[in-house]
Every structure is written in C-alpha cells, then in structure tokens.
Amino acid sequence: MEGRGGGGEEIAFFDVETTVPGRGSGRGHSLLEFGAILVCPRRLVEVGSYSTLIRPTDLSAISAFSIRCNGITAETVASKPFFREVADEVFSILHGRAWAGHNIARFDCLRIREAFAEIGRAPPEPKGIIDTLPLLTQRFGRRAGDMKMASLASYFGLGQQKHRSLDDVRMNLEVLKYCATVLFLEASLPDVLSINSLNENTIARNQRDATAPCEGTTPMLNSPSNLFCKTIPDVNDRAGSIIPVPEKDCSDLISHIEQIRIDPLQQDAAVLGNSATKPPEMVCTTIPTSEGCSGFAGFQEPEEISTQYISAPIVPFSKWGHKILVLHRDCPLQLCCMGLRVQFGPTKKFMDHAGRPKLNIVVDAPENLSEVLGVCDRLAQISSQISGSRSEWRPLIMKNSYSNSSSIRLHIPVMANGDAAIYSTELYQKEPSRNMQKLVFSNYDDVKLDSLFVPGATLDAYFCVETYDYQLHAGIRLVAKRLVLHSK
C-alpha cells in the first residue's frame, strides 16, 4: 500500500470477509479476505489500498452457505497466505489510525481482534472509529430501508454489492459521499427541498393550468431528500404524543467526519488510543455522611411515582429524525431504589468499539419498581411503533424462570479521559458506620468491578430511564448515575 505507515492521519476504511459458522458447530468466524483503503479525511479521496485473500487454518470451515455469501471457495484460498503471514501488513495499516466501515463495530473490529488473538499477538488499536451503519441511520434516517450496504447502494444507483472486501470498502466510501451530499443540500436549501414547498409549487402550478400535467413532480416527491419525510400521528394518550421543539440546523456530516467525532447512539462507546499504556488505579475518598447519596437531587423512589403521569412522547431530534423520551410530570424520569441485590456482576459478553466489555450488572427488581418500569416499557414501545421504527423491541424487565421474581439490567457507561477510559457512574462504598467512600478510578478496570459487584451484594442505585434504537434493536436502557455498595 503506497503512502501507508502506522499512525497516519488517513482514515482506514476496511472490510473483512469470513466463513459463516453454522448453528451449533462450535466454530467461530475465520478470516477469508481483508481489504482496506486509506482516505484523506479532508478531501475524502483514496491515497492507498491493500487487499489479500487469507487461508483459514481449517479449509473445511468454508461451508456451502459461506460460499453463497461471498463466493470465496476453499480452492480460491488454498494457496493463499495464512493470517500470521499478512498480520504485519494489516497491523501497519490499522494501528493508530481512525477506522471506518459499515457495521464494523459489531463485526469487523471483533474479527480483527480475534484473528490477532489466535496468533498470540496484540491487536492494532484505533485512534477513532466511524461506523457508518449507526452514523447514517442516525443522520440519514431510514429512507434507504434497512440501511444495509446493499440497500444504500441500490438507493443511490451504485450497482450491486459484491461482498468482496476492497469492492465493498470503495462502495462504502461512495455511499458516504452521496449521503453527505444529500444532507448538505437539504441543510443548504431547506425551502427548495421540503415537502411543503414542493406541494405548494404543485398546487400553484395546477391552479395556473388545471389541464396541464405537472411534469417532474412525481420524481421530485420520490427523491431521496423526501422519502423519509412523514407525519407521525399525534395521539391523546401518554405514548406517542409529540412535543414541538424549534427546528435546529442539521449537523454537517462532512465536518463531522473530518473531525473524527463519532457517537453512534451509544455515548459509552468512546474509542480511545492504546489505553493499555496506563495501569488501572483506584483510590478511595471518604466523604461525610451529610454528603451521602440519599439526597441525590432529582431522583425519586418508586413510591413517589404516579404511573398515570408517566409519558413517552416522540421528540424531533433533527429535521430527519426523532427520539423518545420517558417523562414523569413532564420531566425526565430519574429513579432511585435502595437495597437492590446483585444477581450477576459485570458481564463481558458484549464489547464496545474499543474491544472493552460493555459493563452491565443485573439486579433484582422489587414489585414497586417493576410496576413503574413496566408502564415505562409499554408506553415507550407504543411510541416506537407509532414512530414507524422497524426495530425489534427488547423488554426491559426480565422474568426469572426459576423463581417468581424479576430483574433489571443497570448500565455503567465508560467515557474517555485523555488517553484513558473511566466510568461516568459515581461509585461509592457504604460502611456499616454509614460513612461512605467514593471510589475513584483513574482508568478502566472491569476486573476490579468484578470484585465489587459480586452476586448477593447489596446496593443503592440512582439511574436514568433512556430509550435507544440501534441497529434494529430498540428498548429502554437504565443508565446508572450513582451506585452505592453496602459493605458487609
């Protein structure tokens, strides 16, 4: 790859093709192809490229279904290098650069890390990640349907997706340019491209000549800039009602890309450089009882909530999107619940953009809390349906099959702190004397959290009720703002 060199300012757009493991096979994904282009972030032009087919350790992992997905057969890769033979090249392209691609956060990034782990090497670390699937879903709406690469390419008339790494990467870049252009035009010419303006022009023209056809009207109304414009029904109940807000200018997607500031609907997924260079530390600060969490402003206990005043209005997020709020008496719902018992400590099943486990703990949900959250869940789901979301709704409250109890998941977000990552949740430890110590982490340390949030531990939780709609999954997320662990 000409012009390459680890840690450059170029954006590394990349894509991998893999085997597709069958259900119950016990196999993971094996890399079959890696392709990348380096792109100048200021001009969005290609300055270098690289691609290679990769022979998996076990050729029999290439199933018929895998071949149907990308056309790569065992014969195609039988004489190609193993990953360990091209690992240096892949590392030099990716390490220290911003990564970009379609759905890379949940697939391609993980496959790269797995491939390096299999050969016993540390994986490359990104300077930042641009996942164009959540980014375009958020900024461009769902006017291209499911927002998959094939759907976006068809929408813009770019041909069929080939499901080969380098071809898909270049198509990804073209799709991004098209979307950015449309958003730029819509922001620059709102009156010309709005549905109301088009309708007014059509009516005026028809009034001038009732017998003359309005040439060009239909294509304009079906143009990409207007397919997503629709009226969300306003209903009289608590779910789906629309809160009018002043229109805001659309964010400039091109500027957004140049500055590498990506937040795909998940604020906890901040991407850092190599945060492993600083060892995790934790210190304790004793605070007086008078500053304890029982007075944490704005948080109400379940008994203080009147479910009849809970609502889930749809609020315009920008000219082309919306979000759902969960309110109590027209204020964002924030809850506190004392003496919750931990059922499961931080899970490591799901990863964020930087390859760190997303931190969630499962706690029991007493009846009064379950009642409040159950109302929130139902109303928000109704609003999601009214808004036209195609995402699958995930229930907030989990019913335990082995008992007649319920549980919920509390999310502990992680945020960037210079070159390190820290928890944005305030963590305290409450002594039997009722004095509390604030636990201050100078770096991300999920191992330490494992030792704190052990099953059976008791805690007081202060959390916000927020909705999400991300990659065809929607629901309510309980974001922990403050957690107080009771010392035994």
Tab-separated table of C-alpha atoms in Angstrom:
chain	number	residue	atom	x	y	z
A	1	MET	CA	0.000	0.000	0.000
A	2	GLU	CA	1.605	3.236	-1.142
A	3	GLY	CA	1.550	6.063	1.349
A	4	ARG	CA	0.903	3.833	4.293
A	5	GLY	CA	2.587	3.824	7.653
A	6	GLY	CA	1.144	3.170	11.095
A	7	GLY	CA	-0.483	6.038	12.946
A	8	GLY	CA	-1.069	8.345	9.967
A	9	GLU	CA	-3.807	10.918	9.709
A	10	GLU	CA	-5.575	8.965	6.966
A	11	ILE	CA	-8.843	7.167	7.689
A	12	ALA	CA	-8.561	3.402	7.176
A	13	PHE	CA	-11.766	2.174	5.560
A	14	PHE	CA	-11.687	-1.614	5.772
A	15	ASP	CA	-13.815	-4.706	5.416
A	16	VAL	CA	-13.339	-8.405	6.079
A	17	GLU	CA	-14.963	-11.447	4.533
A	18	THR	CA	-15.234	-14.512	6.753
A	19	THR	CA	-16.559	-18.009	6.954
A	20	VAL	CA	-20.115	-18.297	8.269
A	21	PRO	CA	-20.241	-20.772	11.156
A	22	GLY	CA	-23.310	-22.972	11.279
A	23	ARG	CA	-25.513	-23.106	14.328
A	24	GLY	CA	-24.222	-25.483	16.932
A	25	SER	CA	-20.982	-26.027	15.048
A	26	GLY	CA	-18.903	-24.555	17.853
A	27	ARG	CA	-16.752	-22.770	15.293
A	28	GLY	CA	-16.077	-19.068	15.150
A	29	HIS	CA	-15.540	-16.856	12.129
A	30	SER	CA	-12.357	-17.379	10.142
A	31	LEU	CA	-10.954	-14.571	8.005
A	32	LEU	CA	-11.067	-15.185	4.265
A	33	GLU	CA	-10.242	-11.727	2.971
A	34	PHE	CA	-9.080	-8.348	4.224
A	35	GLY	CA	-9.312	-5.159	2.197
A	36	ALA	CA	-8.590	-1.549	3.112
A	37	ILE	CA	-8.191	1.854	1.541
A	38	LEU	CA	-6.558	4.864	3.132
A	39	VAL	CA	-8.594	8.028	2.689
A	40	CYS	CA	-7.571	11.643	3.145
A	41	PRO	CA	-10.046	12.984	5.728
A	42	ARG	CA	-10.015	16.495	4.289
A	43	ARG	CA	-10.809	15.595	0.687
A	44	LEU	CA	-12.259	12.071	1.092
A	45	VAL	CA	-10.048	10.745	-1.691
A	46	GLU	CA	-8.232	7.412	-1.770
A	47	VAL	CA	-4.483	7.645	-1.207
A	48	GLY	CA	-3.637	3.940	-0.930
A	49	SER	CA	-5.159	0.473	-0.946
A	50	TYR	CA	-4.419	-3.088	0.082
A	51	SER	CA	-6.259	-6.403	-0.139
A	52	THR	CA	-5.419	-10.040	0.362
A	53	LEU	CA	-7.181	-13.353	0.450
A	54	ILE	CA	-6.478	-15.372	3.587
A	55	ARG	CA	-6.338	-19.118	4.035
A	56	PRO	CA	-8.138	-20.271	7.191
A	57	THR	CA	-6.462	-22.862	9.384
A	58	ASP	CA	-9.260	-25.295	8.582
A	59	LEU	CA	-10.425	-25.210	4.951
A	60	SER	CA	-13.456	-27.322	5.823
A	61	ALA	CA	-14.837	-24.292	7.700
A	62	ILE	CA	-15.804	-22.844	4.307
A	63	SER	CA	-19.346	-24.174	4.081
A	64	ALA	CA	-21.773	-24.006	1.179
A	65	PHE	CA	-23.642	-21.230	2.957
A	66	SER	CA	-20.404	-19.303	3.405
A	67	ILE	CA	-19.704	-19.609	-0.330
A	68	ARG	CA	-23.187	-18.294	-1.141
A	69	CYS	CA	-22.468	-15.240	0.995
A	70	ASN	CA	-19.202	-14.097	-0.581
A	71	GLY	CA	-18.282	-16.548	-3.334
A	72	ILE	CA	-14.953	-17.472	-1.737
A	73	THR	CA	-14.318	-21.223	-2.023
A	74	ALA	CA	-11.727	-23.472	-0.417
A	75	GLU	CA	-9.978	-23.743	-3.791
A	76	THR	CA	-9.793	-19.940	-4.008
A	77	VAL	CA	-7.815	-19.585	-0.790
A	78	ALA	CA	-5.984	-22.932	-0.643
A	79	SER	CA	-2.740	-21.383	-1.902
A	80	LYS	CA	-3.147	-18.021	-0.170
A	81	PRO	CA	-1.212	-16.899	2.941
A	82	PHE	CA	-2.343	-17.663	6.468
A	83	PHE	CA	-3.257	-14.654	8.574
A	84	ARG	CA	0.016	-14.768	10.511
A	85	GLU	CA	1.824	-14.158	7.196
A	86	VAL	CA	-0.075	-10.921	6.490
A	87	ALA	CA	-0.586	-9.791	10.113
A	88	ASP	CA	2.268	-7.252	9.931
A	89	GLU	CA	0.706	-5.602	6.886
A	90	VAL	CA	-2.754	-5.475	8.451
A	91	PHE	CA	-1.323	-4.101	11.697
A	92	SER	CA	0.626	-1.325	9.968
A	93	ILE	CA	-2.477	-0.244	8.045
A	94	LEU	CA	-4.840	-0.148	11.024
A	95	HIS	CA	-2.807	0.669	14.115
A	96	GLY	CA	-3.050	4.281	15.270
A	97	ARG	CA	-5.435	5.352	12.532
A	98	ALA	CA	-9.118	6.127	12.557
A	99	TRP	CA	-11.075	3.072	11.375
A	100	ALA	CA	-14.152	3.310	9.180
A	101	GLY	CA	-16.592	0.824	7.695
A	102	HIS	CA	-20.176	-0.348	7.647
A	103	ASN	CA	-21.179	-2.253	10.796
A	104	ILE	CA	-17.520	-2.649	11.740
A	105	ALA	CA	-18.086	-2.022	15.450
A	106	ARG	CA	-20.113	-5.188	15.894
A	107	PHE	CA	-18.408	-7.373	13.328
A	108	ASP	CA	-15.189	-6.426	11.505
A	109	CYS	CA	-13.410	-4.937	14.537
A	110	LEU	CA	-14.138	-8.054	16.567
A	111	ARG	CA	-12.902	-10.350	13.791
A	112	ILE	CA	-9.617	-8.437	13.580
A	113	ARG	CA	-9.093	-8.748	17.322
A	114	GLU	CA	-9.923	-12.462	17.230
A	115	ALA	CA	-7.505	-13.057	14.372
A	116	PHE	CA	-4.618	-11.413	16.217
A	117	ALA	CA	-5.518	-13.248	19.430
A	118	GLU	CA	-5.368	-16.582	17.583
A	119	ILE	CA	-1.741	-15.964	16.586
A	120	GLY	CA	-0.832	-14.667	20.043
A	121	ARG	CA	-0.292	-11.045	19.065
A	122	ALA	CA	-1.662	-7.787	20.430
A	123	PRO	CA	-4.228	-6.340	18.029
A	124	PRO	CA	-3.958	-2.937	16.355
A	125	GLU	CA	-5.669	-0.098	18.228
A	126	PRO	CA	-7.746	2.588	16.505
A	127	LYS	CA	-7.434	6.321	17.018
A	128	GLY	CA	-11.171	6.516	16.479
A	129	ILE	CA	-13.955	4.552	14.813
A	130	ILE	CA	-16.504	5.664	12.244
A	131	ASP	CA	-19.197	3.003	11.952
A	132	THR	CA	-21.275	4.200	9.020
A	133	LEU	CA	-24.250	1.946	9.823
A	134	PRO	CA	-25.342	3.679	13.051
A	135	LEU	CA	-23.973	7.013	11.830
A	136	LEU	CA	-26.042	7.036	8.637
A	137	THR	CA	-29.065	5.526	10.374
A	138	GLN	CA	-28.946	8.427	12.818
A	139	ARG	CA	-28.134	11.196	10.328
A	140	PHE	CA	-29.769	9.953	7.134
A	141	GLY	CA	-32.812	8.220	8.602
A	142	ARG	CA	-34.234	5.014	7.232
A	143	ARG	CA	-35.040	6.320	3.775
A	144	ALA	CA	-32.909	3.529	2.309
A	145	GLY	CA	-34.813	0.835	4.191
A	146	ASP	CA	-32.716	-1.348	6.491
A	147	MET	CA	-29.606	0.810	5.780
A	148	LYS	CA	-27.519	-2.218	4.825
A	149	MET	CA	-24.805	-1.546	2.288
A	150	ALA	CA	-26.703	-3.342	-0.470
A	151	SER	CA	-29.820	-1.255	0.221
A	152	LEU	CA	-27.876	2.019	0.263
A	153	ALA	CA	-26.052	1.137	-2.957
A	154	SER	CA	-29.361	0.307	-4.662
A	155	TYR	CA	-30.908	3.521	-3.337
A	156	PHE	CA	-28.179	5.645	-4.933
A	157	GLY	CA	-27.928	3.526	-8.089
A	158	LEU	CA	-24.380	2.362	-7.408
A	159	GLY	CA	-24.944	-1.221	-8.530
A	160	GLN	CA	-24.980	-4.467	-6.594
A	161	GLN	CA	-22.825	-5.160	-3.574
A	162	LYS	CA	-20.168	-7.736	-4.462
A	163	HIS	CA	-19.383	-8.903	-0.902
A	164	ARG	CA	-15.670	-8.726	-1.589
A	165	SER	CA	-13.575	-6.650	0.761
A	166	LEU	CA	-11.992	-4.000	-1.441
A	167	ASP	CA	-15.091	-3.551	-3.622
A	168	ASP	CA	-17.302	-3.164	-0.555
A	169	VAL	CA	-14.916	-0.665	1.027
A	170	ARG	CA	-14.954	1.555	-2.048
A	171	MET	CA	-18.734	1.280	-2.255
A	172	ASN	CA	-18.927	2.258	1.408
A	173	LEU	CA	-16.952	5.432	0.725
A	174	GLU	CA	-19.137	6.326	-2.260
A	175	VAL	CA	-22.313	5.806	-0.228
A	176	LEU	CA	-20.933	8.049	2.496
A	177	LYS	CA	-20.188	10.790	-0.043
A	178	TYR	CA	-23.697	10.547	-1.529
A	179	CYS	CA	-25.338	10.734	1.892
A	180	ALA	CA	-23.177	13.691	2.892
A	181	THR	CA	-24.087	15.496	-0.329
A	182	VAL	CA	-27.814	14.969	0.195
A	183	LEU	CA	-27.636	16.183	3.790
A	184	PHE	CA	-25.556	19.197	2.731
A	185	LEU	CA	-28.115	20.149	0.086
A	186	GLU	CA	-31.029	19.656	2.432
A	187	ALA	CA	-29.391	21.845	5.069
A	188	SER	CA	-28.419	24.492	2.498
A	189	LEU	CA	-31.686	24.540	0.534
A	190	PRO	CA	-34.395	23.639	3.047
A	191	ASP	CA	-37.158	25.600	1.277
A	192	VAL	CA	-36.412	24.116	-2.128
A	193	LEU	CA	-36.243	20.504	-0.919
A	194	SER	CA	-39.057	20.472	1.637
A	195	ILE	CA	-42.269	18.555	1.026
A	196	ASN	CA	-44.410	21.582	1.861
A	197	SER	CA	-42.576	23.714	-0.681
A	198	LEU	CA	-42.994	21.057	-3.362
A	199	ASN	CA	-46.698	20.729	-2.603
A	200	GLU	CA	-47.176	24.498	-2.721
A	201	ASN	CA	-45.405	24.703	-6.074
A	202	THR	CA	-47.517	21.861	-7.423
A	203	ILE	CA	-50.787	23.451	-6.263
A	204	ALA	CA	-49.849	26.842	-7.689
A	205	ARG	CA	-48.872	25.305	-10.981
A	206	ASN	CA	-52.073	23.291	-11.219
A	207	GLN	CA	-54.111	26.383	-10.449
A	208	ARG	CA	-52.432	28.183	-13.344
A	209	ASP	CA	-53.178	25.339	-15.739
A	210	ALA	CA	-55.649	22.795	-14.436
A	211	THR	CA	-55.394	20.712	-17.612
A	212	ALA	CA	-51.617	20.624	-17.890
A	213	PRO	CA	-49.699	17.760	-16.226
A	214	CYS	CA	-47.152	18.757	-13.622
A	215	GLU	CA	-44.032	17.401	-15.277
A	216	GLY	CA	-41.332	16.317	-12.909
A	217	THR	CA	-43.491	16.492	-9.795
A	218	THR	CA	-43.554	12.781	-9.096
A	219	PRO	CA	-39.810	12.250	-9.355
A	220	MET	CA	-39.232	15.210	-7.053
A	221	LEU	CA	-41.599	13.867	-4.437
A	222	ASN	CA	-39.907	10.500	-4.598
A	223	SER	CA	-36.394	11.887	-4.459
A	224	PRO	CA	-34.011	10.755	-1.724
A	225	SER	CA	-34.373	14.030	0.134
A	226	ASN	CA	-38.058	13.492	0.759
A	227	LEU	CA	-38.711	9.781	1.120
A	228	PHE	CA	-38.253	9.908	4.874
A	229	CYS	CA	-40.489	12.942	5.423
A	230	LYS	CA	-43.702	11.776	7.073
A	231	THR	CA	-46.172	12.849	9.682
A	232	ILE	CA	-46.073	10.970	12.967
A	233	PRO	CA	-49.607	10.557	14.325
A	234	ASP	CA	-50.393	12.632	17.359
A	235	VAL	CA	-52.392	10.631	19.852
A	236	ASN	CA	-54.104	11.767	23.013
A	237	ASP	CA	-52.678	9.188	25.393
A	238	ARG	CA	-49.292	9.269	27.069
A	239	ALA	CA	-47.461	7.319	24.406
A	240	GLY	CA	-46.651	8.812	21.055
A	241	SER	CA	-47.626	12.399	21.785
A	242	ILE	CA	-45.317	14.819	20.035
A	243	ILE	CA	-43.555	17.630	21.843
A	244	PRO	CA	-42.995	20.513	19.418
A	245	VAL	CA	-39.474	21.901	19.523
A	246	PRO	CA	-37.833	24.603	17.413
A	247	GLU	CA	-36.115	23.251	14.333
A	248	LYS	CA	-32.351	23.096	14.529
A	249	ASP	CA	-29.872	23.173	11.687
A	250	CYS	CA	-28.713	19.775	10.550
A	251	SER	CA	-25.188	18.862	11.624
A	252	ASP	CA	-22.730	18.956	8.753
A	253	LEU	CA	-21.832	15.338	8.122
A	254	ILE	CA	-18.700	16.184	6.186
A	255	SER	CA	-17.380	18.321	9.023
A	256	HIS	CA	-18.399	15.561	11.416
A	257	ILE	CA	-16.272	13.062	9.518
A	258	GLU	CA	-13.263	15.362	9.198
A	259	GLN	CA	-13.124	15.957	12.927
A	260	ILE	CA	-13.467	12.222	13.674
A	261	ARG	CA	-16.099	12.782	16.332
A	262	ILE	CA	-18.325	9.750	16.182
A	263	ASP	CA	-21.006	8.811	18.707
A	264	PRO	CA	-23.306	6.174	17.147
A	265	LEU	CA	-26.191	6.445	19.581
A	266	GLN	CA	-24.103	4.969	22.375
A	267	GLN	CA	-22.227	7.523	24.439
A	268	ASP	CA	-20.339	4.822	26.283
A	269	ALA	CA	-18.653	3.607	23.119
A	270	ALA	CA	-15.896	6.227	23.164
A	271	VAL	CA	-12.932	4.993	21.190
A	272	LEU	CA	-9.507	5.589	22.635
A	273	GLY	CA	-5.968	5.098	21.550
A	274	ASN	CA	-3.929	2.455	23.262
A	275	SER	CA	-5.315	2.901	26.774
A	276	ALA	CA	-3.348	-0.113	27.971
A	277	THR	CA	-0.292	2.063	28.401
A	278	LYS	CA	-1.548	3.300	31.769
A	279	PRO	CA	-2.126	0.807	34.559
A	280	PRO	CA	-5.580	0.968	36.166
A	281	GLU	CA	-5.664	2.572	39.543
A	282	MET	CA	-8.349	3.116	42.140
A	283	VAL	CA	-8.327	5.323	45.201
A	284	CYS	CA	-10.893	5.834	47.931
A	285	THR	CA	-12.018	9.173	49.245
A	286	THR	CA	-14.021	9.288	52.454
A	287	ILE	CA	-16.936	11.735	52.359
A	288	PRO	CA	-19.107	12.857	55.259
A	289	THR	CA	-22.470	11.240	55.795
A	290	SER	CA	-24.110	14.592	55.159
A	291	GLU	CA	-22.981	14.376	51.543
A	292	GLY	CA	-24.420	10.924	51.148
A	293	CYS	CA	-26.408	9.734	48.177
A	294	SER	CA	-29.775	9.744	49.918
A	295	GLY	CA	-30.071	13.380	48.926
A	296	PHE	CA	-29.081	12.948	45.264
A	297	ALA	CA	-31.213	15.670	43.661
A	298	GLY	CA	-33.808	14.864	41.008
A	299	PHE	CA	-34.110	11.133	41.678
A	300	GLN	CA	-37.357	9.694	43.018
A	301	GLU	CA	-38.159	6.400	44.665
A	302	PRO	CA	-40.805	4.173	43.053
A	303	GLU	CA	-43.339	5.074	45.779
A	304	GLU	CA	-43.076	8.717	44.736
A	305	ILE	CA	-44.018	7.984	41.129
A	306	SER	CA	-47.634	8.228	39.949
A	307	THR	CA	-47.811	5.959	36.933
A	308	GLN	CA	-50.706	7.966	35.481
A	309	TYR	CA	-48.278	10.856	34.948
A	310	ILE	CA	-45.682	8.798	33.069
A	311	SER	CA	-45.496	9.578	29.358
A	312	ALA	CA	-43.307	8.641	26.403
A	313	PRO	CA	-43.516	11.469	23.860
A	314	ILE	CA	-41.813	11.455	20.478
A	315	VAL	CA	-39.496	14.447	20.259
A	316	PRO	CA	-37.986	15.717	16.980
A	317	PHE	CA	-34.253	15.095	17.137
A	318	SER	CA	-33.450	16.956	13.930
A	319	LYS	CA	-35.218	17.653	10.643
A	320	TRP	CA	-34.901	13.978	9.705
A	321	GLY	CA	-35.123	12.092	12.958
A	322	HIS	CA	-36.708	11.828	16.383
A	323	LYS	CA	-36.211	10.244	19.745
A	324	ILE	CA	-38.485	9.013	22.520
A	325	LEU	CA	-38.312	10.491	25.999
A	326	VAL	CA	-39.610	8.888	29.186
A	327	LEU	CA	-41.126	11.584	31.383
A	328	HIS	CA	-42.852	11.866	34.748
A	329	ARG	CA	-44.920	15.014	35.137
A	330	ASP	CA	-43.208	16.357	32.021
A	331	CYS	CA	-39.705	15.936	33.496
A	332	PRO	CA	-37.163	13.238	32.524
A	333	LEU	CA	-37.743	10.208	34.724
A	334	GLN	CA	-34.899	9.503	37.158
A	335	LEU	CA	-35.261	6.776	39.762
A	336	CYS	CA	-33.506	5.683	42.905
A	337	CYS	CA	-34.032	2.364	44.647
A	338	MET	CA	-32.436	1.262	47.889
A	339	GLY	CA	-31.229	-2.163	48.914
A	340	LEU	CA	-31.156	-3.836	45.499
A	341	ARG	CA	-29.441	-7.202	45.432
A	342	VAL	CA	-26.890	-8.034	42.732
A	343	GLN	CA	-27.730	-11.192	40.794
A	344	PHE	CA	-24.928	-11.057	38.216
A	345	GLY	CA	-21.815	-8.892	38.162
A	346	PRO	CA	-20.434	-7.063	35.110
A	347	THR	CA	-20.952	-9.155	32.011
A	348	LYS	CA	-18.262	-9.391	29.345
A	349	LYS	CA	-20.484	-10.850	26.638
A	350	PHE	CA	-20.788	-7.668	24.580
A	351	MET	CA	-17.944	-5.408	23.501
A	352	ASP	CA	-17.763	-1.713	22.757
A	353	HIS	CA	-15.884	-0.102	19.841
A	354	ALA	CA	-12.518	-0.344	21.585
A	355	GLY	CA	-12.903	-4.029	22.415
A	356	ARG	CA	-13.719	-3.449	26.079
A	357	PRO	CA	-16.642	-5.297	27.670
A	358	LYS	CA	-19.794	-3.243	27.976
A	359	LEU	CA	-20.478	-3.076	31.670
A	360	ASN	CA	-23.924	-4.098	32.830
A	361	ILE	CA	-24.960	-5.570	36.145
A	362	VAL	CA	-28.172	-7.480	36.785
A	363	VAL	CA	-30.058	-6.685	39.990
A	364	ASP	CA	-33.392	-7.808	41.372
A	365	ALA	CA	-36.392	-5.557	40.721
A	366	PRO	CA	-38.826	-5.215	43.640
A	367	GLU	CA	-42.521	-5.143	42.843
A	368	ASN	CA	-42.955	-1.379	43.144
A	369	LEU	CA	-40.016	-0.722	40.807
A	370	SER	CA	-41.228	-3.357	38.336
A	371	GLU	CA	-44.635	-1.678	38.204
A	372	VAL	CA	-43.144	1.723	37.344
A	373	LEU	CA	-40.700	0.350	34.779
A	374	GLY	CA	-43.395	-1.858	33.256
A	375	VAL	CA	-45.510	1.223	32.491
A	376	CYS	CA	-42.456	2.991	31.018
A	377	ASP	CA	-41.692	-0.010	28.831
A	378	ARG	CA	-45.231	-0.317	27.457
A	379	LEU	CA	-45.598	3.382	26.665
A	380	ALA	CA	-42.183	3.658	25.034
A	381	GLN	CA	-42.868	0.578	22.902
A	382	ILE	CA	-46.158	2.106	21.694
A	383	SER	CA	-44.320	5.311	20.777
A	384	SER	CA	-41.704	3.282	18.930
A	385	GLN	CA	-44.421	1.637	16.848
A	386	ILE	CA	-46.139	4.970	16.168
A	387	SER	CA	-42.850	6.483	15.024
A	388	GLY	CA	-42.535	3.809	12.354
A	389	SER	CA	-39.453	2.122	13.787
A	390	ARG	CA	-38.711	-1.298	12.319
A	391	SER	CA	-36.517	-2.299	15.235
A	392	GLU	CA	-37.293	-5.249	17.469
A	393	TRP	CA	-38.348	-4.080	20.935
A	394	ARG	CA	-36.427	-5.689	23.775
A	395	PRO	CA	-38.307	-5.994	27.086
A	396	LEU	CA	-36.885	-4.005	29.960
A	397	ILE	CA	-37.888	-6.337	32.792
A	398	MET	CA	-36.529	-9.875	32.814
A	399	LYS	CA	-38.661	-12.581	34.387
A	400	ASN	CA	-36.689	-15.254	36.198
A	401	SER	CA	-37.861	-18.700	35.149
A	402	TYR	CA	-36.518	-20.358	38.282
A	403	SER	CA	-38.411	-18.050	40.639
A	404	ASN	CA	-41.327	-15.665	40.685
A	405	SER	CA	-39.050	-12.631	40.760
A	406	SER	CA	-37.984	-10.017	38.224
A	407	SER	CA	-34.668	-8.421	37.411
A	408	ILE	CA	-33.322	-5.455	35.506
A	409	ARG	CA	-30.005	-4.523	33.934
A	410	LEU	CA	-28.117	-1.406	35.069
A	411	HIS	CA	-25.692	0.045	32.546
A	412	ILE	CA	-22.349	1.509	33.714
A	413	PRO	CA	-21.149	3.790	30.884
A	414	VAL	CA	-17.492	4.349	30.099
A	415	MET	CA	-16.153	7.684	28.874
A	416	ALA	CA	-12.835	8.955	27.591
A	417	ASN	CA	-10.437	10.706	29.958
A	418	GLY	CA	-7.446	11.858	27.939
A	419	ASP	CA	-5.621	8.716	26.882
A	420	ALA	CA	-7.523	6.555	29.368
A	421	ALA	CA	-11.108	5.431	29.958
A	422	ILE	CA	-13.043	5.921	33.169
A	423	TYR	CA	-16.537	5.220	34.418
A	424	SER	CA	-19.026	8.065	34.241
A	425	THR	CA	-21.061	6.411	37.009
A	426	GLU	CA	-20.239	7.645	40.509
A	427	LEU	CA	-19.291	4.661	42.656
A	428	TYR	CA	-19.397	4.647	46.454
A	429	GLN	CA	-18.844	2.136	49.214
A	430	LYS	CA	-21.019	2.487	52.316
A	431	GLU	CA	-19.525	1.319	55.594
A	432	PRO	CA	-21.603	-0.148	58.454
A	433	SER	CA	-20.956	3.151	60.255
A	434	ARG	CA	-22.861	4.831	57.380
A	435	ASN	CA	-19.746	6.702	56.297
A	436	MET	CA	-19.178	6.430	52.569
A	437	GLN	CA	-16.083	6.260	50.449
A	438	LYS	CA	-16.099	7.481	46.896
A	439	LEU	CA	-14.251	5.037	44.658
A	440	VAL	CA	-12.177	6.964	42.141
A	441	PHE	CA	-10.857	5.012	39.164
A	442	SER	CA	-8.050	6.583	37.157
A	443	ASN	CA	-8.575	4.040	34.393
A	444	TYR	CA	-10.953	1.402	33.117
A	445	ASP	CA	-10.743	-1.749	35.274
A	446	ASP	CA	-13.527	-4.293	34.807
A	447	VAL	CA	-11.605	-6.825	36.930
A	448	LYS	CA	-11.879	-4.532	39.935
A	449	LEU	CA	-15.603	-4.124	39.289
A	450	ASP	CA	-15.954	-7.905	39.337
A	451	SER	CA	-14.664	-7.924	42.895
A	452	LEU	CA	-17.117	-5.184	43.905
A	453	PHE	CA	-20.346	-6.305	42.243
A	454	VAL	CA	-20.439	-9.916	43.390
A	455	PRO	CA	-23.726	-11.857	43.409
A	456	GLY	CA	-25.575	-11.217	46.636
A	457	ALA	CA	-24.070	-7.770	47.208
A	458	THR	CA	-26.481	-5.004	48.175
A	459	LEU	CA	-26.504	-1.565	46.601
A	460	ASP	CA	-28.465	1.654	46.281
A	461	ALA	CA	-28.967	2.665	42.651
A	462	TYR	CA	-29.667	6.047	41.070
A	463	PHE	CA	-30.397	5.750	37.385
A	464	CYS	CA	-31.922	7.472	34.360
A	465	VAL	CA	-34.527	5.900	32.092
A	466	GLU	CA	-33.436	6.352	28.471
A	467	THR	CA	-34.623	4.847	25.192
A	468	TYR	CA	-32.423	3.532	22.390
A	469	ASP	CA	-32.978	2.423	18.798
A	470	TYR	CA	-29.755	0.969	17.461
A	471	GLN	CA	-29.081	-1.464	14.621
A	472	LEU	CA	-32.671	-2.789	14.512
A	473	HIS	CA	-32.894	-3.235	18.280
A	474	ALA	CA	-34.881	-0.854	20.445
A	475	GLY	CA	-35.841	-0.617	24.092
A	476	ILE	CA	-35.131	1.166	27.360
A	477	ARG	CA	-31.681	1.409	28.906
A	478	LEU	CA	-31.263	2.110	32.637
A	479	VAL	CA	-28.125	4.234	32.895
A	480	ALA	CA	-26.568	4.221	36.365
A	481	LYS	CA	-25.570	7.688	37.541
A	482	ARG	CA	-24.620	6.676	41.069
A	483	LEU	CA	-24.209	3.280	42.733
A	484	VAL	CA	-23.635	2.818	46.461
A	485	LEU	CA	-22.332	-0.578	47.529
A	486	HIS	CA	-23.036	-1.721	51.089
A	487	SER	CA	-20.017	-3.174	52.865
A	488	LYS	CA	-20.726	-6.333	54.801
